[in-house]
mmCIF file of C-alpha atoms in Angstrom:
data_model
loop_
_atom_site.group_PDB
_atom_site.id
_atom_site.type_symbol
_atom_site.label_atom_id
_atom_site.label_comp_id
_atom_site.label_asym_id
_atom_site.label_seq_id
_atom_site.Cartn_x
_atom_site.Cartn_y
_atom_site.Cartn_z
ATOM 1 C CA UNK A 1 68.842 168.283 -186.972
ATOM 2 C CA UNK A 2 69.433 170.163 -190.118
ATOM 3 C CA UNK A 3 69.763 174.135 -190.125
ATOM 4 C CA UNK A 4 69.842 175.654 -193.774
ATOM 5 C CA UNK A 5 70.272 178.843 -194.954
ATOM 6 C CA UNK A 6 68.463 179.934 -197.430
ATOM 7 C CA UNK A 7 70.578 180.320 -200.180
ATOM 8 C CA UNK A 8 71.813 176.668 -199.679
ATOM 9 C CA UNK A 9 68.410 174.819 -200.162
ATOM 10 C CA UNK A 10 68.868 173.303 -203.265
ATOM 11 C CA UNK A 11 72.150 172.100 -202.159
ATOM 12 C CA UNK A 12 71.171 170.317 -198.719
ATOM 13 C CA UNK A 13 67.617 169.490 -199.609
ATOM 14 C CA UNK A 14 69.021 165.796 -200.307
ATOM 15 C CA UNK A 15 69.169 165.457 -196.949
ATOM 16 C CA UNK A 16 65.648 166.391 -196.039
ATOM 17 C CA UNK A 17 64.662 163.168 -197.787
ATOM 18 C CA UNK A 18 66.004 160.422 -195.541
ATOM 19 C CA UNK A 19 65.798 157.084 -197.055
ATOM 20 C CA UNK A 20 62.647 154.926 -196.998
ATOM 21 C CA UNK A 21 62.810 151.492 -195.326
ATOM 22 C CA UNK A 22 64.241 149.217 -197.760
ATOM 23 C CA UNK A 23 61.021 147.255 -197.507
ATOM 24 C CA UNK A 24 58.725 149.802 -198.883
ATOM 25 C CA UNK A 25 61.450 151.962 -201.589
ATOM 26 C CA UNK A 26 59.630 150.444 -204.801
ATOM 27 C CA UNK A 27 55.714 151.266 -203.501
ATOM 28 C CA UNK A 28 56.588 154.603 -202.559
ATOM 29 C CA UNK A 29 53.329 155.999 -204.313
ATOM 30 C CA UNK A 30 51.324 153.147 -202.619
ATOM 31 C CA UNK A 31 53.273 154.690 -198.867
ATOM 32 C CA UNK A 32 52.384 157.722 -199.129
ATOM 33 C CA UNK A 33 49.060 157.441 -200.182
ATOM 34 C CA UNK A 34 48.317 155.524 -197.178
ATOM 35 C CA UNK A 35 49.773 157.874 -195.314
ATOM 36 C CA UNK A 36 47.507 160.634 -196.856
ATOM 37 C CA UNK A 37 44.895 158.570 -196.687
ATOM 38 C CA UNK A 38 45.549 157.767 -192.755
ATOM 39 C CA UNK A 39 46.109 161.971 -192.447
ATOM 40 C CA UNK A 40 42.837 162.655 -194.016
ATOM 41 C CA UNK A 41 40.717 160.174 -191.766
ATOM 42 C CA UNK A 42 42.627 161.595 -188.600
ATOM 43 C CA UNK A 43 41.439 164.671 -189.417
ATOM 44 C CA UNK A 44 38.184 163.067 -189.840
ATOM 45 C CA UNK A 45 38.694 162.009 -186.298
ATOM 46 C CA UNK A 46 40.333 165.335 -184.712
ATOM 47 C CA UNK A 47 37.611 167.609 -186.119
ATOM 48 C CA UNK A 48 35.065 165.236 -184.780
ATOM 49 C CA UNK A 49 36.996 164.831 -181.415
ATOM 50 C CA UNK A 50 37.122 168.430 -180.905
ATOM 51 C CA UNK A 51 33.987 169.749 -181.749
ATOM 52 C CA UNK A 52 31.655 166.865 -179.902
ATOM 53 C CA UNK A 53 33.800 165.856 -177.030
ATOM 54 C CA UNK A 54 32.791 168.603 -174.585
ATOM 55 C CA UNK A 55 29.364 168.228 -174.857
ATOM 56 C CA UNK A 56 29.808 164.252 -174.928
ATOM 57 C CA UNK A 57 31.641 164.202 -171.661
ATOM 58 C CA UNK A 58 29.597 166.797 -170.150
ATOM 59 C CA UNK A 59 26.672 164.537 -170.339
ATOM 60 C CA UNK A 60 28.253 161.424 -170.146
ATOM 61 C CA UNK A 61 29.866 161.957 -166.937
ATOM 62 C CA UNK A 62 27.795 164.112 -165.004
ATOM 63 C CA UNK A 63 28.116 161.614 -162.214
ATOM 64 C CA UNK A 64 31.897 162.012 -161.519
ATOM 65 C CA UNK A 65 31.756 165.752 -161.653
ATOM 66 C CA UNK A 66 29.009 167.537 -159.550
ATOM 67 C CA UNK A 67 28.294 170.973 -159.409
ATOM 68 C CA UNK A 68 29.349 172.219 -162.417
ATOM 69 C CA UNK A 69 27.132 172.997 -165.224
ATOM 70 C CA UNK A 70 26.932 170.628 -168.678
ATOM 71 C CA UNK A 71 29.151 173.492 -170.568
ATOM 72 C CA UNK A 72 32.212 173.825 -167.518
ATOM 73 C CA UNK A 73 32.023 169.732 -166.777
ATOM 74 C CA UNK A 74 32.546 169.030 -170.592
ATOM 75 C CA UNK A 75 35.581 171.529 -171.379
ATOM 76 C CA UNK A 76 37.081 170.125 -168.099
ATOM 77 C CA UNK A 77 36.271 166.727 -168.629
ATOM 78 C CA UNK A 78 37.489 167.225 -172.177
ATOM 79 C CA UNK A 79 40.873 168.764 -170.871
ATOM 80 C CA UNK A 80 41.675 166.114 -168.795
ATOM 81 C CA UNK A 81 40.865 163.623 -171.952
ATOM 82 C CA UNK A 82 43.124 165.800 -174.251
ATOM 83 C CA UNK A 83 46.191 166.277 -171.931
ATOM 84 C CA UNK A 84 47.221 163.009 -172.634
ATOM 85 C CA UNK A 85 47.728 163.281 -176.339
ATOM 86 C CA UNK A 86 50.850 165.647 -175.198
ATOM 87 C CA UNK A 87 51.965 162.339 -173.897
ATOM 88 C CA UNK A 88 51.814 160.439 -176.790
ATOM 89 C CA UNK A 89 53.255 162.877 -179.088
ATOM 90 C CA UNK A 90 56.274 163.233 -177.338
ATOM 91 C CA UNK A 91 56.581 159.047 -177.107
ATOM 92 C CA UNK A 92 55.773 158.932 -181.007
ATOM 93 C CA UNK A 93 58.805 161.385 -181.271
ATOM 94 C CA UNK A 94 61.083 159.470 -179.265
ATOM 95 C CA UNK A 95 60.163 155.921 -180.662
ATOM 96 C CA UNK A 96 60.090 157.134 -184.156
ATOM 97 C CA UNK A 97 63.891 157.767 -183.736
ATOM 98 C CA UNK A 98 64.298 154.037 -183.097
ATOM 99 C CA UNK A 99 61.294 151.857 -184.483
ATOM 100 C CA UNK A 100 59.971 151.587 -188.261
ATOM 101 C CA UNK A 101 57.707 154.634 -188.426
ATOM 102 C CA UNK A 102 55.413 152.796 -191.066
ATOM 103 C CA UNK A 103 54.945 149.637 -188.513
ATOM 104 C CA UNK A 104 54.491 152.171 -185.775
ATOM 105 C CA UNK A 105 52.320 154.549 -187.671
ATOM 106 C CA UNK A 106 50.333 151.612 -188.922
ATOM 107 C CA UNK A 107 49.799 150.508 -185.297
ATOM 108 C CA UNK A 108 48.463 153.935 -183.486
ATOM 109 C CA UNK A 109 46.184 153.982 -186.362
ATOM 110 C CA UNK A 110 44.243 150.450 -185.528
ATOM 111 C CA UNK A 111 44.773 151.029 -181.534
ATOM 112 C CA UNK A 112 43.010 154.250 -181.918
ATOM 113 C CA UNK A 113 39.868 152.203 -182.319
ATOM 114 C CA UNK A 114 38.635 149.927 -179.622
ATOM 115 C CA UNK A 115 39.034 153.147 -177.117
ATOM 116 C CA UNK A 116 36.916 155.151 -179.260
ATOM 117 C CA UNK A 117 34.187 152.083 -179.221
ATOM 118 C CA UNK A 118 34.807 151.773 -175.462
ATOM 119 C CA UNK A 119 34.191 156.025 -175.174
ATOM 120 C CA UNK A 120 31.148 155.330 -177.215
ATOM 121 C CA UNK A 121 29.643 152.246 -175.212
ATOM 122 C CA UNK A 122 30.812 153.776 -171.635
ATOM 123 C CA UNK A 123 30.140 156.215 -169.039
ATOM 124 C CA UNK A 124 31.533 156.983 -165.902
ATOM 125 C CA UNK A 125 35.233 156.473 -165.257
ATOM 126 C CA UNK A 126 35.942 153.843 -168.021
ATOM 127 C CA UNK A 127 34.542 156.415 -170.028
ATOM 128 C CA UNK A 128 37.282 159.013 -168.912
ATOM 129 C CA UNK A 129 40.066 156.263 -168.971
ATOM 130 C CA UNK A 130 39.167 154.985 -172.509
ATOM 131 C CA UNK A 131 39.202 158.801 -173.650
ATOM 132 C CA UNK A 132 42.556 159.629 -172.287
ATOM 133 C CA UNK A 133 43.429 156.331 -173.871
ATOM 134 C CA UNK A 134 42.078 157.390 -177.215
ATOM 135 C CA UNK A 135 44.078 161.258 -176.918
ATOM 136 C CA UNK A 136 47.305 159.309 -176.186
ATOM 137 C CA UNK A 137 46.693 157.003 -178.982
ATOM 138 C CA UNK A 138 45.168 159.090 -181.723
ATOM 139 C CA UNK A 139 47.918 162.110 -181.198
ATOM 140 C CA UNK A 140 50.575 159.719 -181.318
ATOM 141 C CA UNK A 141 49.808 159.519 -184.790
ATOM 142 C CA UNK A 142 51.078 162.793 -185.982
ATOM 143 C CA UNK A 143 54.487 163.163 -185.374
ATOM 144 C CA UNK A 144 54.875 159.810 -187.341
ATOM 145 C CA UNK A 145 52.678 160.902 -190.175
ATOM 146 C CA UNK A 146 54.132 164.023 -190.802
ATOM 147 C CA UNK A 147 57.887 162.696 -190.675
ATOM 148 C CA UNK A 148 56.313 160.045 -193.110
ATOM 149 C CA UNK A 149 54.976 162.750 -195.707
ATOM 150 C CA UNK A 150 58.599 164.129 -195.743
ATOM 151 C CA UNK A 151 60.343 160.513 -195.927
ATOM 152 C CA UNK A 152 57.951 159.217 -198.555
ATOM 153 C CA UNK A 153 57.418 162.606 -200.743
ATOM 154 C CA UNK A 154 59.461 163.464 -203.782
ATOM 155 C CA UNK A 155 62.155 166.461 -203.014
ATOM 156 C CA UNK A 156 61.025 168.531 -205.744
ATOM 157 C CA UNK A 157 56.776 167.641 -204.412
ATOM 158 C CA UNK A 158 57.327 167.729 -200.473
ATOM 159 C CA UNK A 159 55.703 171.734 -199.630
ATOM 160 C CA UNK A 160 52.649 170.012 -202.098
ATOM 161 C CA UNK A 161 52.913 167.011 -200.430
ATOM 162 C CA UNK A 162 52.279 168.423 -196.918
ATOM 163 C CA UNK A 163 50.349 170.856 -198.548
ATOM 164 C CA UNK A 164 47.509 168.224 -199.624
ATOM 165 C CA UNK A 165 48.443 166.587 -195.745
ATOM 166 C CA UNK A 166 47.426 169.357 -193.927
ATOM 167 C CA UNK A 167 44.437 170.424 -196.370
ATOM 168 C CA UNK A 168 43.057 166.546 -195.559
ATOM 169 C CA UNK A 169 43.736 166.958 -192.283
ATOM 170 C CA UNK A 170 42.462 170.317 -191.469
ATOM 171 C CA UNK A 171 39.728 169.753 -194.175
#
């Protein structure tokens, strides 16, 4: 919502900064180390997500998908699965305009877990349902966390503060 030019950044950056819920304004630290903290374990998660899921679900479900090798069933298996965290992205973005983003933020994060146990303790099609459940759940989480980073970081610390996000993240 906020266009700057460049020579005006110092000027309008008070506005990047909108203000935390009244709840949490004196354990800012404590906020956004949580937050950091929830980043760094998503990426945890992603990284994970991404790099085992195709051969998980090409094993896993070889029973709903015949005919294709273990290599073509997981990457389609695993695109199905991962198509539906464009779904919850896009409802993160639209509730976080309207609901507390550190309530919210601090629900995706806990109902991220029992599909991931389910995924782990499944097969078949509750295997594919608790994934898709899981990808909707677990990308929800980043639209929220990265509108928290810039709620709860100092102006003068934010480009650090997503800076040690992303590295967490990513890392």
């Amino acid at each position: 919502y906020y266009f700057i030019r460049f020579g005006d950044v110092g000027e309008d950056s008070k506005h990047l900064n909108p203000n935390p819920s009244s709840k949490f304004k004196g354990n800012m630290f404590l906020v956004m180390f949580l937050v950091i903290i929830i980043q760094a374990v998503s990426g945890f998660v992603y990284r994970a997500s991404n790099t085992f899921m195709p051969a998980f679900t090409g094993q896993a479900l070889a029973d709903m998908v015949s005919g294709l090798d273990v290599l073509a069933r997981g990457g389609l298996m695993s695109s199905i699965i991962l198509i539906f965290g464009a779904g919850g992205q896009y409802l993160s973005g639209r509730l976080s305009k309207k609901l507390n983003m550190e309530k919210m933020q601090l629900f995706f994060a806990i109902a991220v877990v029992p599909p991931l146990i389910l995924m782990a303790t499944t097969s078949g099609p509750l295997l594919l349902l608790s994934g898709m459940f899981f990808s909707f759940t677990f990308y929800a989480l980043q639209p929220m966390g990265n509108a928290l980073v810039a709620q709860y970081s100092p102006p003068g610390a934010r480009g650090r503060s997503y800076g040690l996000s992303f590295f967490l993240n990513f890392g």
